């Protein structure tokens, strides 16, 4: 494994500063893909840990992948590891020698966490602890004390505590996922206090994009809007339409993650748009944008209700605005349109395959 430190070359004869090295867990996820693009644009070398799966799971980063044999161009490198395997985490830290570690990996679906609570806790809570411990012991053995750590915290940790939610709002988690994120949050605070680790918790409210997983409500809706508009589907089955979320754009939120690690001192920050909308409002905007009425298509299905719901999330991001100088660029309506535009295009491509007999139109995503 080659390390890019010192790989920069200046045109004016001066020695360029060493290229920074980032290690990202969860690089194949929505946020991992945007963060990788962001860091590559900043000149970083990016290493991502991917888990083994029976099919390729790198679709979100395929467009930035360069064959590693092309050593001068390939600044993103992928390695097999798993948050449930402590030895793999320590081994890659020792090999890659990162300056910044972003822990984005998670079993991130709230409803699924009720189905697989034990696994969710293993990855989300104990996984974060394994990575923190790997960073701590790597620093102790190597003396590389400048490493900075980012933990992907969630507004789900606030659960049933009423809005607006800020860094000082008490947590009241409502799912195994949220309880596990609370544990990860406090592990991170503890490693900061106990070992002096530069470790930050980003408490991010919901953030979406055209790369959002298709079983989260926003993307489920925009995929359906595309398919209904193109004539591939007629019904959309959903659960609770009255839940309110503070929805931002994932591309904006990864900048806040990076900003947290550039400060003099480590701290925890809420990242949010400070605007909240119900699922029903999302439906209005998404269907309305393509001239459809959601009431003609949406069917309520009990299967999608959760054993305990989070009713109302709306962040207070004044600390991030003041200290980090961060603010969201994409608003709610623009976000919905961006997602619908892409999913209408995707449905058009699917239609070509359906018409040619290659896929079954009934096979919904
Ligand atoms: P995704 O679900 O899109 O991505 C999760 C990533 O974690 C994927 O790369 C996945 O790999 C990986 N992963 C899952 N299990 C393991 C494991 N055992 N070992 C290693 N990697 C694993 O999530 P997002 O990108 O949306 O979110 C990123 C992080 O931010 C998550 O921790 C999430 O909980 C948190 N978060 C997200 C918010 C949001 O609104 N998006 C808001 C607040 C917090 P694979 O591709 O193979 O499945
Ligand atoms: P959330 O996102 O639970 O907020 O977690 P999700 O999109 O799954 O749910 C949002 C709200 O929509 C309601 N809902 C449905 N949800 C899904 N998935 N499918 C449905 O059919 C449906 N119908 C109604 C839900 O009940 C809920 O109230 C996301 C994840 O990215 C987490 O990892 C992250 O931590 C939080 O956002 C912040």
Short mmCIF file of C-alpha atoms and ligand atoms in Angstrom, two decimals:
data_model
loop_
_atom_site.label_atom_id
_atom_site.label_comp_id
_atom_site.label_asym_id
_atom_site.label_seq_id
_atom_site.Cartn_x
_atom_site.Cartn_y
_atom_site.Cartn_z
CA UNK A 1 0.00 0.00 0.00
CA UNK A 2 1.56 3.26 -1.07
CA UNK A 3 1.03 6.40 0.98
CA UNK A 4 0.60 9.70 -0.85
CA UNK A 5 2.32 11.87 1.74
CA UNK A 6 4.78 14.11 -0.06
CA UNK A 7 3.28 13.26 -3.42
CA UNK A 8 2.40 16.84 -4.33
CA UNK A 9 4.65 18.58 -6.87
CA UNK A 10 4.76 22.36 -7.16
CA UNK A 11 5.25 24.05 -10.51
CA UNK A 12 7.28 26.97 -9.10
CA UNK A 13 10.05 24.76 -7.73
CA UNK A 14 8.79 24.88 -4.12
CA UNK A 15 7.95 21.63 -2.36
CA UNK A 16 4.16 21.25 -2.13
CA UNK A 17 2.69 20.43 1.30
CA UNK A 18 2.00 16.73 1.84
CA UNK A 19 -1.35 15.57 0.54
CA UNK A 20 -3.81 14.90 3.37
CA UNK A 21 -5.09 11.36 3.76
CA UNK A 22 -8.67 10.57 4.77
CA UNK A 23 -10.14 7.22 5.79
CA UNK A 24 -13.91 6.83 5.35
CA UNK A 25 -16.05 3.98 6.66
CA UNK A 26 -19.36 3.72 4.80
CA UNK A 27 -17.82 5.12 1.60
CA UNK A 28 -20.32 3.21 -0.54
CA UNK A 29 -23.29 4.94 1.15
CA UNK A 30 -25.01 8.19 0.22
CA UNK A 31 -22.83 10.42 2.43
CA UNK A 32 -19.65 8.48 1.73
CA UNK A 33 -19.96 9.18 -1.97
CA UNK A 34 -20.50 12.95 -1.53
CA UNK A 35 -17.75 13.21 1.09
CA UNK A 36 -15.32 11.40 -1.22
CA UNK A 37 -16.05 13.83 -4.06
CA UNK A 38 -15.68 16.76 -1.66
CA UNK A 39 -12.32 15.57 -0.25
CA UNK A 40 -10.90 14.66 -3.66
CA UNK A 41 -11.74 18.20 -4.80
CA UNK A 42 -9.79 19.49 -1.80
CA UNK A 43 -6.75 17.46 -2.92
CA UNK A 44 -7.02 14.63 -0.37
CA UNK A 45 -6.12 11.03 -0.95
CA UNK A 46 -9.23 9.10 0.10
CA UNK A 47 -9.29 5.54 1.39
CA UNK A 48 -12.62 3.82 1.86
CA UNK A 49 -13.45 0.70 3.80
CA UNK A 50 -16.00 -1.48 2.03
CA UNK A 51 -17.63 -4.63 3.31
CA UNK A 52 -17.86 -7.82 1.40
CA UNK A 53 -21.17 -8.42 -0.37
CA UNK A 54 -22.25 -11.03 -2.91
CA UNK A 55 -22.91 -8.29 -5.48
CA UNK A 56 -20.87 -5.18 -6.16
CA UNK A 57 -21.93 -2.45 -3.73
CA UNK A 58 -19.92 0.45 -5.17
CA UNK A 59 -22.52 1.96 -7.56
CA UNK A 60 -22.46 5.35 -5.81
CA UNK A 61 -18.71 5.75 -6.26
CA UNK A 62 -18.16 3.96 -9.57
CA UNK A 63 -18.03 7.32 -11.39
CA UNK A 64 -14.98 8.41 -9.36
CA UNK A 65 -13.19 5.07 -9.32
CA UNK A 66 -9.89 4.92 -11.17
CA UNK A 67 -8.12 1.58 -11.59
CA UNK A 68 -5.44 1.45 -8.83
CA UNK A 69 -2.91 0.25 -11.41
CA UNK A 70 -3.04 3.86 -12.64
CA UNK A 71 -1.14 4.93 -9.50
CA UNK A 72 -0.77 8.63 -10.41
CA UNK A 73 -4.47 9.20 -11.04
CA UNK A 74 -6.08 6.90 -8.45
CA UNK A 75 -6.57 9.05 -5.36
CA UNK A 76 -9.49 6.98 -4.03
CA UNK A 77 -8.62 3.51 -2.82
CA UNK A 78 -10.91 0.82 -1.45
CA UNK A 79 -10.14 -1.87 1.09
CA UNK A 80 -12.18 -4.69 2.58
CA UNK A 81 -13.05 -4.24 6.26
CA UNK A 82 -16.09 -4.33 8.49
CA UNK A 83 -17.11 -2.39 11.60
CA UNK A 84 -17.79 -5.76 13.23
CA UNK A 85 -14.14 -6.81 12.70
CA UNK A 86 -11.79 -4.86 14.99
CA UNK A 87 -8.62 -6.37 13.53
CA UNK A 88 -9.44 -5.07 10.05
CA UNK A 89 -9.93 -1.53 11.38
CA UNK A 90 -6.59 -1.43 13.18
CA UNK A 91 -4.77 -3.03 10.25
CA UNK A 92 -5.97 -0.41 7.76
CA UNK A 93 -5.23 2.47 10.12
CA UNK A 94 -1.66 1.20 10.46
CA UNK A 95 -1.33 0.80 6.69
CA UNK A 96 -3.07 3.94 5.44
CA UNK A 97 -1.82 6.33 8.16
CA UNK A 98 -4.77 8.72 7.78
CA UNK A 99 -4.90 12.31 9.00
CA UNK A 100 -8.71 12.27 9.25
CA UNK A 101 -11.08 9.38 9.95
CA UNK A 102 -14.79 9.70 9.09
CA UNK A 103 -16.99 7.01 10.64
CA UNK A 104 -20.07 6.98 8.40
CA UNK A 105 -20.76 3.24 8.31
CA UNK A 106 -24.00 2.08 9.89
CA UNK A 107 -27.05 -0.11 9.61
CA UNK A 108 -28.80 3.20 9.04
CA UNK A 109 -32.46 2.22 8.56
CA UNK A 110 -34.55 3.05 11.64
CA UNK A 111 -37.44 0.65 10.88
CA UNK A 112 -35.04 -2.20 10.05
CA UNK A 113 -33.29 -1.66 13.40
CA UNK A 114 -36.42 -3.00 15.13
CA UNK A 115 -36.06 -6.20 13.04
CA UNK A 116 -32.31 -6.66 13.62
CA UNK A 117 -31.60 -4.81 16.89
CA UNK A 118 -28.63 -6.92 17.96
CA UNK A 119 -26.81 -6.47 14.64
CA UNK A 120 -27.70 -2.75 14.56
CA UNK A 121 -26.13 -2.23 18.00
CA UNK A 122 -23.07 -4.26 16.97
CA UNK A 123 -22.39 -2.07 13.93
CA UNK A 124 -23.66 1.33 15.06
CA UNK A 125 -22.66 1.38 18.74
CA UNK A 126 -19.91 -1.22 19.23
CA UNK A 127 -18.62 -0.58 15.69
CA UNK A 128 -17.94 3.05 16.60
CA UNK A 129 -16.25 1.92 19.83
CA UNK A 130 -14.06 -0.54 17.89
CA UNK A 131 -12.97 2.21 15.52
CA UNK A 132 -12.29 4.69 18.33
CA UNK A 133 -10.26 2.07 20.15
CA UNK A 134 -8.35 1.24 16.96
CA UNK A 135 -7.55 4.96 16.52
CA UNK A 136 -6.52 5.30 20.17
CA UNK A 137 -4.22 2.26 20.13
CA UNK A 138 -2.82 3.24 16.71
CA UNK A 139 -1.89 6.67 18.14
CA UNK A 140 -0.41 5.09 21.29
CA UNK A 141 1.80 2.76 19.24
CA UNK A 142 2.76 5.15 16.43
CA UNK A 143 2.75 8.55 18.17
CA UNK A 144 0.60 9.97 15.31
CA UNK A 145 -1.41 12.13 17.72
CA UNK A 146 -2.63 14.58 15.05
CA UNK A 147 -5.36 12.16 13.79
CA UNK A 148 -8.88 13.62 13.81
CA UNK A 149 -12.07 11.55 14.10
CA UNK A 150 -15.61 12.32 12.93
CA UNK A 151 -18.61 10.37 14.25
CA UNK A 152 -21.85 10.39 12.21
CA UNK A 153 -24.45 11.19 14.86
CA UNK A 154 -28.13 11.59 14.15
CA UNK A 155 -31.15 13.75 15.00
CA UNK A 156 -32.86 10.42 15.78
CA UNK A 157 -31.02 10.60 19.11
CA UNK A 158 -33.43 13.41 20.14
CA UNK A 159 -36.38 11.10 19.46
CA UNK A 160 -39.36 12.30 21.42
CA UNK A 161 -37.77 15.49 22.80
CA UNK A 162 -39.70 18.37 21.22
CA UNK A 163 -38.11 20.79 18.71
CA UNK A 164 -36.14 22.92 18.16
CA UNK A 165 -33.28 20.52 18.95
CA UNK A 166 -29.75 21.81 19.57
CA UNK A 167 -26.49 20.45 21.05
CA UNK A 168 -27.90 20.98 24.56
CA UNK A 169 -31.24 19.21 23.97
CA UNK A 170 -31.54 15.92 25.95
CA UNK A 171 -31.60 12.68 23.97
CA UNK A 172 -34.64 10.39 24.13
CA UNK A 173 -34.05 7.69 21.49
CA UNK A 174 -37.05 5.82 20.07
CA UNK A 175 -35.45 2.88 18.25
CA UNK A 176 -32.55 0.43 18.57
CA UNK A 177 -30.82 2.49 15.87
CA UNK A 178 -31.23 5.74 17.80
CA UNK A 179 -30.17 4.19 21.12
CA UNK A 180 -27.07 2.78 19.37
CA UNK A 181 -26.25 6.22 17.92
CA UNK A 182 -26.52 7.67 21.46
CA UNK A 183 -23.97 5.09 22.66
CA UNK A 184 -21.65 5.98 19.76
CA UNK A 185 -22.07 9.67 20.60
CA UNK A 186 -21.04 9.15 24.21
CA UNK A 187 -18.17 6.80 23.31
CA UNK A 188 -16.85 9.62 21.12
CA UNK A 189 -17.20 12.22 23.90
CA UNK A 190 -15.52 9.79 26.30
CA UNK A 191 -12.50 9.16 24.03
CA UNK A 192 -12.13 12.93 23.66
CA UNK A 193 -12.22 13.48 27.43
CA UNK A 194 -10.29 10.37 28.51
CA UNK A 195 -7.53 10.28 25.89
CA UNK A 196 -7.50 13.80 24.48
CA UNK A 197 -8.52 12.43 21.05
CA UNK A 198 -9.56 15.07 18.51
CA UNK A 199 -13.05 13.60 18.04
CA UNK A 200 -16.26 15.35 16.93
CA UNK A 201 -19.89 14.30 16.85
CA UNK A 202 -21.90 15.70 13.95
CA UNK A 203 -25.56 15.56 14.96
CA UNK A 204 -27.00 15.63 11.48
CA UNK A 205 -30.68 15.96 10.70
CA UNK A 206 -32.12 14.05 7.73
CA UNK A 207 -30.30 14.72 4.49
CA UNK A 208 -31.34 13.37 1.15
CA UNK A 209 -30.22 13.37 -2.48
CA UNK A 210 -30.71 11.54 -5.75
CA UNK A 211 -28.30 8.96 -4.22
CA UNK A 212 -30.49 8.30 -1.17
CA UNK A 213 -31.26 4.63 -0.49
CA UNK A 214 -34.56 3.66 -2.10
CA UNK A 215 -36.22 2.48 1.12
CA UNK A 216 -36.01 5.85 2.90
CA UNK A 217 -39.25 7.76 2.56
CA UNK A 218 -38.05 10.65 0.37
CA UNK A 219 -36.42 8.47 -2.25
CA UNK A 220 -39.22 5.90 -2.06
CA UNK A 221 -41.60 8.74 -2.93
CA UNK A 222 -39.51 10.27 -5.74
CA UNK A 223 -38.83 6.84 -7.29
CA UNK A 224 -42.56 6.20 -7.28
CA UNK A 225 -43.32 9.64 -8.75
CA UNK A 226 -40.95 8.91 -11.64
CA UNK A 227 -42.39 5.46 -12.26
CA UNK A 228 -46.02 6.63 -11.98
CA UNK A 229 -45.38 9.55 -14.32
CA UNK A 230 -43.84 7.22 -16.93
CA UNK A 231 -46.60 4.62 -16.49
CA UNK A 232 -44.63 1.85 -14.78
CA UNK A 233 -46.49 1.90 -11.44
CA UNK A 234 -49.79 3.20 -10.11
CA UNK A 235 -49.75 2.79 -6.31
CA UNK A 236 -47.35 3.84 -3.58
CA UNK A 237 -47.63 2.12 -0.18
CA UNK A 238 -46.57 4.26 2.78
CA UNK A 239 -46.90 4.43 6.58
CA UNK A 240 -47.15 7.51 8.81
CA UNK A 241 -47.61 10.66 6.71
CA UNK A 242 -47.76 13.04 9.69
CA UNK A 243 -44.16 12.67 10.86
CA UNK A 244 -42.16 15.89 10.40
CA UNK A 245 -38.53 15.98 9.37
CA UNK A 246 -35.88 18.67 8.84
CA UNK A 247 -34.71 17.58 5.36
CA UNK A 248 -31.53 18.99 3.82
CA UNK A 249 -29.27 18.08 0.89
CA UNK A 250 -26.51 15.51 1.58
CA UNK A 251 -24.03 17.39 -0.62
CA UNK A 252 -24.27 20.40 1.72
CA UNK A 253 -23.94 18.30 4.88
CA UNK A 254 -20.62 16.61 4.05
CA UNK A 255 -18.99 20.05 4.01
CA UNK A 256 -20.05 20.49 7.65
CA UNK A 257 -18.40 17.15 8.55
CA UNK A 258 -15.11 18.35 7.08
CA UNK A 259 -15.39 21.80 8.70
CA UNK A 260 -15.75 20.17 12.14
CA UNK A 261 -12.34 18.52 11.70
CA UNK A 262 -10.64 21.79 10.64
CA UNK A 263 -11.31 23.67 13.90
CA UNK A 264 -8.74 24.33 16.61
CA UNK A 265 -10.65 22.26 19.18
CA UNK A 266 -12.92 19.24 18.76
CA UNK A 267 -16.61 19.74 19.56
CA UNK A 268 -20.13 18.51 18.73
CA UNK A 269 -22.43 20.29 16.25
CA UNK A 270 -26.04 20.10 15.09
CA UNK A 271 -26.37 20.36 11.30
CA UNK A 272 -29.85 21.16 10.00
CA UNK A 273 -31.86 23.46 7.72
CA UNK A 274 -34.02 24.70 10.66
CA UNK A 275 -37.13 24.00 8.55
CA UNK A 276 -39.45 21.05 9.06
CA UNK A 277 -42.01 19.40 6.74
CA UNK A 278 -44.35 16.44 7.10
CA UNK A 279 -44.16 13.40 4.84
CA UNK A 280 -47.50 14.60 3.43
CA UNK A 281 -45.93 17.95 2.47
CA UNK A 282 -43.12 16.07 0.73
CA UNK A 283 -45.77 14.13 -1.22
CA UNK A 284 -47.56 17.38 -2.20
CA UNK A 285 -44.39 18.94 -3.61
CA UNK A 286 -43.05 15.78 -5.30
CA UNK A 287 -46.27 14.71 -7.03
CA UNK A 288 -47.34 18.31 -7.69
CA UNK A 289 -44.06 19.04 -9.48
CA UNK A 290 -44.96 16.58 -12.27
CA UNK A 291 -48.67 17.49 -12.31
CA UNK A 292 -49.95 14.51 -10.29
CA UNK A 293 -52.17 14.35 -7.19
CA UNK A 294 -50.60 12.09 -4.53
CA UNK A 295 -54.06 11.23 -3.15
CA UNK A 296 -54.78 9.28 -6.36
CA UNK A 297 -51.83 6.98 -5.75
CA UNK A 298 -50.84 6.69 -2.09
CA UNK A 299 -52.19 3.75 -0.07
CA UNK A 300 -51.57 3.56 3.67
CA UNK A 301 -50.04 0.25 4.70
CA UNK A 302 -49.71 -0.65 8.42
CA UNK A 303 -46.50 -2.54 7.61
CA UNK A 304 -44.64 0.77 7.36
CA UNK A 305 -45.62 2.09 10.80
CA UNK A 306 -42.92 1.76 13.45
CA UNK A 307 -43.30 0.36 16.99
CA UNK A 308 -42.28 3.81 18.26
CA UNK A 309 -42.24 6.92 16.06
CA UNK A 310 -40.25 10.14 16.10
CA UNK A 311 -42.91 12.76 15.44
CA UNK A 312 -41.17 16.05 15.00
CA UNK A 313 -37.57 16.96 14.23
CA UNK A 314 -36.44 20.51 13.56
CA UNK A 315 -32.85 21.51 14.25
CA UNK A 316 -31.28 24.60 15.69
CA UNK A 317 -27.99 24.85 13.78
CA UNK A 318 -26.94 28.24 15.13
CA UNK A 319 -23.68 26.86 16.61
CA UNK A 320 -22.58 25.34 13.27
CA UNK A 321 -23.48 28.59 11.51
CA UNK A 322 -21.55 30.71 14.00
CA UNK A 323 -18.48 28.55 14.66
CA UNK A 324 -18.08 26.65 11.38
CA UNK A 325 -19.50 29.36 9.10
CA UNK A 326 -21.68 26.62 7.57
CA UNK A 327 -25.12 27.08 6.06
CA UNK A 328 -27.25 24.94 3.76
CA UNK A 329 -27.36 25.95 0.09
CA UNK A 330 -30.22 23.76 -1.17
CA UNK A 331 -33.76 24.42 0.11
CA UNK A 332 -36.64 21.97 0.54
CA UNK A 333 -38.45 22.53 -2.79
CA UNK A 334 -35.16 22.50 -4.73
CA UNK A 335 -34.15 19.24 -3.05
CA UNK A 336 -37.45 17.55 -3.93
CA UNK A 337 -37.22 18.72 -7.54
CA UNK A 338 -33.61 17.53 -7.86
CA UNK A 339 -34.66 14.06 -6.69
CA UNK A 340 -37.80 13.89 -8.85
CA UNK A 341 -35.91 15.07 -11.96
CA UNK A 342 -33.41 12.28 -11.59
CA UNK A 343 -36.03 9.64 -10.85
CA UNK A 344 -38.16 10.60 -13.87
CA UNK A 345 -35.03 10.11 -16.01
CA UNK A 346 -34.35 6.78 -14.32
CA UNK A 347 -37.93 5.65 -14.96
CA UNK A 348 -37.57 6.56 -18.64
CA UNK A 349 -34.55 4.26 -18.89
CA UNK A 350 -36.43 1.50 -17.08
CA UNK A 351 -39.31 1.93 -19.52
CA UNK A 352 -36.98 1.24 -22.45
CA UNK A 353 -35.94 -2.04 -20.80
CA UNK A 354 -39.56 -2.92 -19.97
CA UNK A 355 -40.68 -2.24 -23.55
CA UNK A 356 -37.84 -4.40 -24.87
CA UNK A 357 -38.94 -7.23 -22.57
CA UNK A 358 -35.73 -7.18 -20.51
CA UNK A 359 -37.36 -6.38 -17.15
CA UNK A 360 -40.83 -6.81 -15.67
CA UNK A 361 -42.72 -3.54 -15.01
CA UNK A 362 -44.40 -5.15 -12.01
CA UNK A 363 -41.01 -5.61 -10.38
CA UNK A 364 -41.06 -2.48 -8.26
CA UNK A 365 -37.81 -1.24 -6.64
P1 LIG B 1 -26.24 4.67 4.02
O1 LIG B 1 -27.16 3.66 4.58
O2 LIG B 1 -26.48 5.20 2.64
O3 LIG B 1 -24.75 4.08 4.04
C1 LIG B 1 -24.29 3.30 5.10
C2 LIG B 1 -22.89 2.81 4.78
O4 LIG B 1 -22.43 1.96 5.85
C3 LIG B 1 -22.79 1.97 3.50
O5 LIG B 1 -21.56 2.24 2.87
C4 LIG B 1 -22.79 0.55 4.04
O6 LIG B 1 -22.21 -0.40 3.17
C5 LIG B 1 -21.93 0.76 5.28
N1 LIG B 1 -22.03 -0.33 6.25
C6 LIG B 1 -23.15 -0.88 6.76
N2 LIG B 1 -22.85 -1.84 7.64
C7 LIG B 1 -21.49 -1.91 7.69
C8 LIG B 1 -20.56 -2.71 8.39
N3 LIG B 1 -20.95 -3.67 9.23
N4 LIG B 1 -19.23 -2.49 8.21
C9 LIG B 1 -18.81 -1.55 7.34
N5 LIG B 1 -19.65 -0.77 6.62
C10 LIG B 1 -20.97 -0.95 6.81
O7 LIG B 1 -26.17 5.87 5.07
P2 LIG B 1 -25.98 7.44 4.81
O8 LIG B 1 -24.88 7.64 3.87
O9 LIG B 1 -27.30 8.06 4.58
O10 LIG B 1 -25.53 7.91 6.27
C11 LIG B 1 -24.16 7.94 6.66
C12 LIG B 1 -24.07 7.89 8.18
O11 LIG B 1 -24.73 9.02 8.74
C13 LIG B 1 -24.71 6.68 8.83
O12 LIG B 1 -23.97 6.36 9.97
C14 LIG B 1 -26.09 7.17 9.23
O13 LIG B 1 -26.59 6.42 10.32
C15 LIG B 1 -25.77 8.59 9.62
N6 LIG B 1 -26.82 9.56 9.47
C16 LIG B 1 -27.47 9.69 8.28
C17 LIG B 1 -28.41 10.67 8.09
C18 LIG B 1 -29.14 10.85 6.80
O14 LIG B 1 -30.17 11.53 6.81
N7 LIG B 1 -28.67 10.29 5.71
C19 LIG B 1 -28.74 11.62 9.19
C20 LIG B 1 -27.97 11.41 10.39
C21 LIG B 1 -27.04 10.42 10.52
P3 LIG B 1 -23.08 -1.09 1.96
O15 LIG B 1 -23.06 -0.08 0.84
O16 LIG B 1 -22.30 -2.30 1.68
O17 LIG B 1 -24.46 -1.32 2.49
P1 LIG B 2 -35.70 8.39 9.30
O1 LIG B 2 -35.92 8.30 7.72
O2 LIG B 2 -36.37 7.30 10.04
O3 LIG B 2 -36.02 9.80 9.70
O4 LIG B 2 -34.12 8.10 9.41
P2 LIG B 2 -37.04 7.56 6.85
O5 LIG B 2 -37.00 8.21 5.54
O6 LIG B 2 -36.89 6.08 6.91
O7 LIG B 2 -38.41 7.94 7.61
C1 LIG B 2 -38.85 9.27 7.74
C2 LIG B 2 -40.29 9.27 8.23
O8 LIG B 2 -41.13 8.79 7.18
C3 LIG B 2 -42.08 7.90 7.75
N1 LIG B 2 -42.57 6.97 6.72
C4 LIG B 2 -41.84 6.05 6.07
N2 LIG B 2 -40.52 5.76 6.14
C5 LIG B 2 -40.05 4.78 5.31
N3 LIG B 2 -38.74 4.49 5.31
N4 LIG B 2 -40.87 4.08 4.46
C6 LIG B 2 -42.22 4.34 4.38
O9 LIG B 2 -42.93 3.71 3.61
C7 LIG B 2 -42.72 5.38 5.22
N5 LIG B 2 -43.95 5.92 5.38
C8 LIG B 2 -43.86 6.88 6.30
C9 LIG B 2 -41.32 7.22 8.86
O10 LIG B 2 -42.22 6.60 9.80
C10 LIG B 2 -40.54 8.39 9.44
O11 LIG B 2 -41.32 9.08 10.37
C11 LIG B 2 -33.20 8.70 8.51
C12 LIG B 2 -32.02 7.74 8.34
O12 LIG B 2 -31.17 8.24 7.34
C13 LIG B 2 -31.23 7.62 9.63
O13 LIG B 2 -30.04 6.86 9.40
C14 LIG B 2 -30.85 9.02 10.10
O14 LIG B 2 -30.14 8.94 11.31
C15 LIG B 2 -32.10 9.88 10.26
O15 LIG B 2 -32.77 9.93 9.01
C16 LIG B 2 -31.76 11.30 10.70
#
